[in-house]
mmCIF file of C-alpha atoms in Angstrom:
data_model
loop_
_atom_site.group_PDB
_atom_site.id
_atom_site.type_symbol
_atom_site.label_atom_id
_atom_site.label_comp_id
_atom_site.label_asym_id
_atom_site.label_seq_id
_atom_site.Cartn_x
_atom_site.Cartn_y
_atom_site.Cartn_z
ATOM 1 C CA ALA W 41 0.110 0.087 -0.091
ATOM 2 C CA GLU W 42 2.771 2.544 0.769
ATOM 3 C CA ARG W 43 4.673 1.840 -2.357
ATOM 4 C CA ASN W 44 1.083 2.331 -4.074
ATOM 5 C CA VAL W 45 1.017 5.852 -2.832
ATOM 6 C CA LYS W 46 4.416 6.482 -3.551
ATOM 7 C CA LEU W 47 3.990 5.597 -7.369
ATOM 8 C CA GLU W 48 0.812 7.553 -7.327
ATOM 9 C CA GLU W 49 2.450 10.460 -6.302
ATOM 10 C CA LYS W 50 5.217 9.869 -8.958
ATOM 11 C CA ILE W 51 2.673 9.812 -11.304
ATOM 12 C CA THR W 52 0.994 12.865 -10.467
ATOM 13 C CA MET W 53 4.552 14.692 -10.466
ATOM 14 C CA LEU W 54 5.030 13.593 -13.853
ATOM 15 C CA GLN W 55 1.703 14.335 -15.233
ATOM 16 C CA GLN W 56 2.524 17.961 -13.826
ATOM 17 C CA GLN W 57 5.735 17.948 -15.579
ATOM 18 C CA ASN W 58 4.079 16.747 -18.785
ATOM 19 C CA GLU W 59 1.412 19.397 -18.673
ATOM 20 C CA GLU W 60 3.936 21.920 -18.184
ATOM 21 C CA LEU W 61 6.004 20.690 -21.324
ATOM 22 C CA ARG W 62 2.895 20.760 -23.222
ATOM 23 C CA ALA W 63 2.297 24.352 -22.323
ATOM 24 C CA ARG W 64 5.859 25.339 -23.228
ATOM 25 C CA ILE W 65 5.658 23.491 -26.231
ATOM 26 C CA GLU W 66 2.194 25.541 -27.222
ATOM 27 C CA GLN W 67 4.084 28.810 -26.382
ATOM 28 C CA ASN W 68 7.094 27.922 -28.688
ATOM 29 C CA THR W 69 4.501 27.063 -31.468
ATOM 30 C CA VAL W 70 2.675 30.484 -31.395
ATOM 31 C CA ILE W 71 6.076 32.128 -30.914
ATOM 32 C CA THR W 72 7.581 30.267 -33.958
ATOM 33 C CA ARG W 73 4.424 30.915 -36.056
ATOM 34 C CA GLN W 74 4.883 34.755 -35.130
ATOM 35 C CA LEU W 75 8.363 34.901 -36.167
ATOM 36 C CA SER W 76 7.633 33.115 -39.493
ATOM 37 C CA GLU W 77 5.159 35.620 -40.404
ATOM 38 C CA GLU W 78 7.268 38.250 -39.345
ATOM 39 C CA ASN W 79 10.233 36.684 -41.378
ATOM 40 C CA ALA W 80 7.808 36.349 -44.660
ATOM 41 C CA SER W 81 6.741 40.283 -43.924
ATOM 42 C CA LEU W 82 10.558 41.297 -43.880
ATOM 43 C CA GLN W 83 11.573 39.116 -46.833
ATOM 44 C CA GLU W 84 8.408 40.926 -49.002
ATOM 45 C CA HIS W 85 9.836 44.174 -47.752
ATOM 46 C CA VAL W 86 13.617 43.358 -49.047
ATOM 47 C CA GLU W 87 12.264 42.120 -52.367
ATOM 48 C CA LYS W 88 10.263 45.445 -52.553
ATOM 49 C CA GLU W 89 13.408 47.622 -51.917
ATOM 50 C CA VAL W 90 15.645 45.663 -54.178
ATOM 51 C CA GLU W 91 13.177 46.507 -56.878
ATOM 52 C CA GLU W 92 12.840 49.891 -56.195
ATOM 53 C CA LYS W 93 16.687 50.215 -55.644
ATOM 54 C CA LYS W 94 16.744 48.450 -59.514
ATOM 55 C CA LYS W 95 14.288 51.173 -60.810
ATOM 56 C CA LEU W 96 16.057 53.956 -59.253
ATOM 57 C CA SER W 97 19.321 52.740 -60.858
ATOM 58 C CA ARG W 98 17.504 52.299 -64.250
ATOM 59 C CA THR W 99 16.229 55.625 -64.066
ATOM 60 C CA ASN W 100 19.219 57.252 -63.082
ATOM 61 C CA GLU W 101 20.987 55.583 -65.915
ATOM 62 C CA GLU W 102 18.366 57.088 -68.295
ATOM 63 C CA LEU W 103 18.700 60.303 -67.277
ATOM 64 C CA LEU W 104 22.620 60.098 -67.256
ATOM 65 C CA TRP W 105 22.355 59.095 -70.729
ATOM 66 C CA LYS W 106 20.146 61.843 -71.532
ATOM 67 C CA LEU W 107 22.175 64.350 -69.906
ATOM 68 C CA GLN W 108 25.195 63.258 -71.932
ATOM 69 C CA GLU W 109 23.506 62.761 -75.257
ATOM 70 C CA GLY W 110 21.966 66.473 -74.686
ATOM 71 C CA ASP W 111 18.419 65.811 -74.725
ATOM 72 C CA ALA W 112 16.258 68.328 -76.304
ATOM 73 C CA THR W 113 14.624 68.942 -72.910
ATOM 74 C CA SER W 114 17.896 69.139 -71.105
ATOM 75 C CA PRO W 115 19.777 72.694 -71.169
ATOM 76 C CA VAL W 116 22.849 71.028 -70.070
ATOM 77 C CA LYS W 117 25.272 68.770 -71.767
ATOM 78 C CA LEU W 118 28.478 67.177 -70.001
ATOM 79 C CA PRO W 119 31.628 68.173 -71.653
ATOM 80 C CA LEU W 120 33.631 64.946 -72.768
ATOM 81 C CA SER W 121 37.213 64.916 -70.695
ATOM 82 C CA SER W 122 39.565 62.563 -69.048
ATOM 83 C CA SER W 123 37.805 63.087 -65.700
ATOM 84 C CA THR W 124 34.535 60.839 -66.536
ATOM 85 C CA PHE W 125 34.180 57.164 -66.589
ATOM 86 C CA TYR W 126 31.470 54.740 -67.590
ATOM 87 C CA ARG W 127 29.229 53.185 -65.131
ATOM 88 C CA CYS W 128 26.142 50.911 -65.507
ATOM 89 C CA SER W 129 24.234 48.925 -63.008
ATOM 90 C CA SER W 130 24.560 45.777 -64.720
ATOM 91 C CA GLY W 131 28.257 46.134 -64.408
ATOM 92 C CA LYS W 132 28.871 46.515 -68.397
ATOM 93 C CA SER W 133 30.256 49.368 -69.716
ATOM 94 C CA SER W 134 27.573 52.030 -70.893
ATOM 95 C CA PRO W 135 27.631 55.319 -72.875
ATOM 96 C CA ALA W 136 26.201 57.234 -69.742
ATOM 97 C CA LYS W 137 29.317 59.193 -68.214
ATOM 98 C CA VAL W 138 29.391 60.798 -64.907
ATOM 99 C CA ARG W 139 31.898 63.765 -64.255
ATOM 100 C CA THR W 140 33.986 62.709 -61.288
ATOM 101 C CA SER W 141 35.452 66.220 -60.446
ATOM 102 C CA ARG W 142 32.873 69.343 -59.162
ATOM 103 C CA ARG W 143 32.442 72.414 -61.273
#
């Protein structure tokens, strides 16, 4: 009878531990789900930022090209000199030139 009482106490203790572990698992599941959602949102934001950067880079290239070619709507044309360099967002050479020294 005494052994049964000790075993019942041990069973009760193990059941309590089991419940505590289940609660922790549930908490961790909720946190994992939240972090997953936040991660997906941040990845989406990064992708949008990358696309915006590409768009701005293309626009910059286009404006530089127009500036260099003396676009009819632009009254300014950069003079060709040894202080110019070629730059393109794709890493390839481009007719767009940028003056490296200030006027």
